[in-house]
Coordinates of C-alpha atoms in Angstrom, one line a residue:
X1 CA 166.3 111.8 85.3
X2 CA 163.8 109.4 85.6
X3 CA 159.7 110.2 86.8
X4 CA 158.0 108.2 88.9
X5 CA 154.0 108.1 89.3
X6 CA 152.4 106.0 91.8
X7 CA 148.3 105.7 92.2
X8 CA 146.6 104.4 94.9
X9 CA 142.9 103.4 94.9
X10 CA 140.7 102.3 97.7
X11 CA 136.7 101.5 98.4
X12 CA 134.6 103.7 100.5
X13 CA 131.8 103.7 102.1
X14 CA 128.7 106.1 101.1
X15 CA 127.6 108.9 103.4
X16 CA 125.2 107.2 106.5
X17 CA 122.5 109.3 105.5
X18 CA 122.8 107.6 101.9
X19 CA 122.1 104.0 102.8
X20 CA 119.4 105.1 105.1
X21 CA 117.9 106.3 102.0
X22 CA 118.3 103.2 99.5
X23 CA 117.2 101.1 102.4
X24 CA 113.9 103.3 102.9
X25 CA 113.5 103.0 99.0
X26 CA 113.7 99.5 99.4
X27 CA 111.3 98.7 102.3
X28 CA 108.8 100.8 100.5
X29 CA 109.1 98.9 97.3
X30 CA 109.7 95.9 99.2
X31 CA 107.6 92.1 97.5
X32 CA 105.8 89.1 99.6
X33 CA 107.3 86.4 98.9
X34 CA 106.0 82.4 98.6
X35 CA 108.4 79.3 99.4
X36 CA 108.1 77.0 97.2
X37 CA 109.0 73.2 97.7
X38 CA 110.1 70.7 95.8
X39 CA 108.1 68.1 97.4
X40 CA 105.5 67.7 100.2
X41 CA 108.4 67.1 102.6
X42 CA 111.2 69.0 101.9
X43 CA 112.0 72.4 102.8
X44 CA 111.7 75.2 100.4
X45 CA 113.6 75.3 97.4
X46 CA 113.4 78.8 96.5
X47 CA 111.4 81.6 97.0
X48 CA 108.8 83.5 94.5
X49 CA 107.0 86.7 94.1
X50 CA 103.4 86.6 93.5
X51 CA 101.6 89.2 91.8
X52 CA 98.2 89.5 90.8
X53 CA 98.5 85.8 88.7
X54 CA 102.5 85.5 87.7
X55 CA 105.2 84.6 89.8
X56 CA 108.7 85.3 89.6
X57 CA 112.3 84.3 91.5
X58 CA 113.1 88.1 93.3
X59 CA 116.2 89.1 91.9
X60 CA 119.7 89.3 94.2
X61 CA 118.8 93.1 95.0
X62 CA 115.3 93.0 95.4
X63 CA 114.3 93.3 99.1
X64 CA 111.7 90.4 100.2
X65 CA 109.0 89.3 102.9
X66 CA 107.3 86.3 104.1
X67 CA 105.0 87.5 106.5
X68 CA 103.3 90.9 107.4
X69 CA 104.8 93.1 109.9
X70 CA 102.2 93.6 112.9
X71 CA 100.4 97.0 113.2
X72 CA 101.7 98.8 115.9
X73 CA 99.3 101.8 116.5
X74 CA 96.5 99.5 117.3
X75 CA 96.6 97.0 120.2
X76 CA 98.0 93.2 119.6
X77 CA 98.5 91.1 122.8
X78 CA 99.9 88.5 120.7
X79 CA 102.9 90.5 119.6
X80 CA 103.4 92.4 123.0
X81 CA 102.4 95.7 121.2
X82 CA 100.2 97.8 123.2
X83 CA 99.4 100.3 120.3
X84 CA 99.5 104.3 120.8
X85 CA 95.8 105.3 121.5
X86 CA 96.4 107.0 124.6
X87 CA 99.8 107.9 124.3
X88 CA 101.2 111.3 124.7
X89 CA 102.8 113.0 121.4
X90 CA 104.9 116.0 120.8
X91 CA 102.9 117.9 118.3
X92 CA 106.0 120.2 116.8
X93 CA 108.2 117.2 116.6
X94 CA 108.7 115.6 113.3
X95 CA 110.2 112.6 114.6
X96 CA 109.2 109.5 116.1
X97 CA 107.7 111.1 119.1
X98 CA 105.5 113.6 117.0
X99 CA 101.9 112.9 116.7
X100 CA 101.1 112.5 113.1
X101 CA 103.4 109.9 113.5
X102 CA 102.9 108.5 116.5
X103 CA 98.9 108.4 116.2
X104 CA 98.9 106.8 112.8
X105 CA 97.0 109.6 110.7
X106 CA 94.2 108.9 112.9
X107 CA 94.1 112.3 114.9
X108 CA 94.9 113.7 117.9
X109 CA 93.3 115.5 121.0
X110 CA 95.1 118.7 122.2
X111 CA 94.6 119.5 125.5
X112 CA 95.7 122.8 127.8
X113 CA 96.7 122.4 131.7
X114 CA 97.1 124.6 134.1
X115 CA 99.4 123.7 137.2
X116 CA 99.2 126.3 140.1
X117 CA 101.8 125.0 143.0
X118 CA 103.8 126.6 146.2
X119 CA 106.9 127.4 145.3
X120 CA 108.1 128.6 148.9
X121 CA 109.4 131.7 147.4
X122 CA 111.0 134.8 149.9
X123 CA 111.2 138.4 148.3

């Protein structure tokens, strides 16, 4: 009586929520970058990091910019963003909508209303 054993191995993806996170760890830690070229003509060899006065070639998993996001609380015409001063907020949200994030860290205004209205009710 013979045995038999058989094992089977495949990849799997991490959990969503775990990329999300290594990509947030990233963008945070994230290093302007400088083309450099070979010549006056040419397009750029490689890229660099600059800090304060070395540079360095980023490494394969280092996550790399060449130019500054725009700010999108304040107003830029040039980008199309028309900022969020003025904008309502969700004050108990935490997301997106909520206004610590939405107004930057720069405050916010609360404001009460009061809407009276005919509601054509019949007792």
């Amino acid at each position: 009586s013979g045995s038999c054993a058989t094992k089977t191995c495949w990849m799997m993806l991490p959990k969503f929520r775990e990329v999300g996170y290594a990509l947030k760890d990233k963008y945070s830690e994230a290093e302007y970058v400088e083309p450099v070229r070979a010549s006056r003509y040419r397009r750029p060899v490689f890229l660099k990091i600059k800090k304060s006065s070395t540079y360095r070639k980023p490494m394969d998993t280092d996550l790399v910019y060449i130019m500054n996001s725009p700010n999108y609380c304040e107003e830029d015409p040039v980008s199309g963003s028309v900022g969020t001063r003025g904008r309502l907020c969700n004050r108990t949200s935490p997301g997106a909508a909520g206004c610590d994030l939405m107004c930057c860290g720069r405050g916010y205004n609360t404001h009460q209303y009061k809407k009276m209205w005919q509601c054509n009710c019949k007792f």
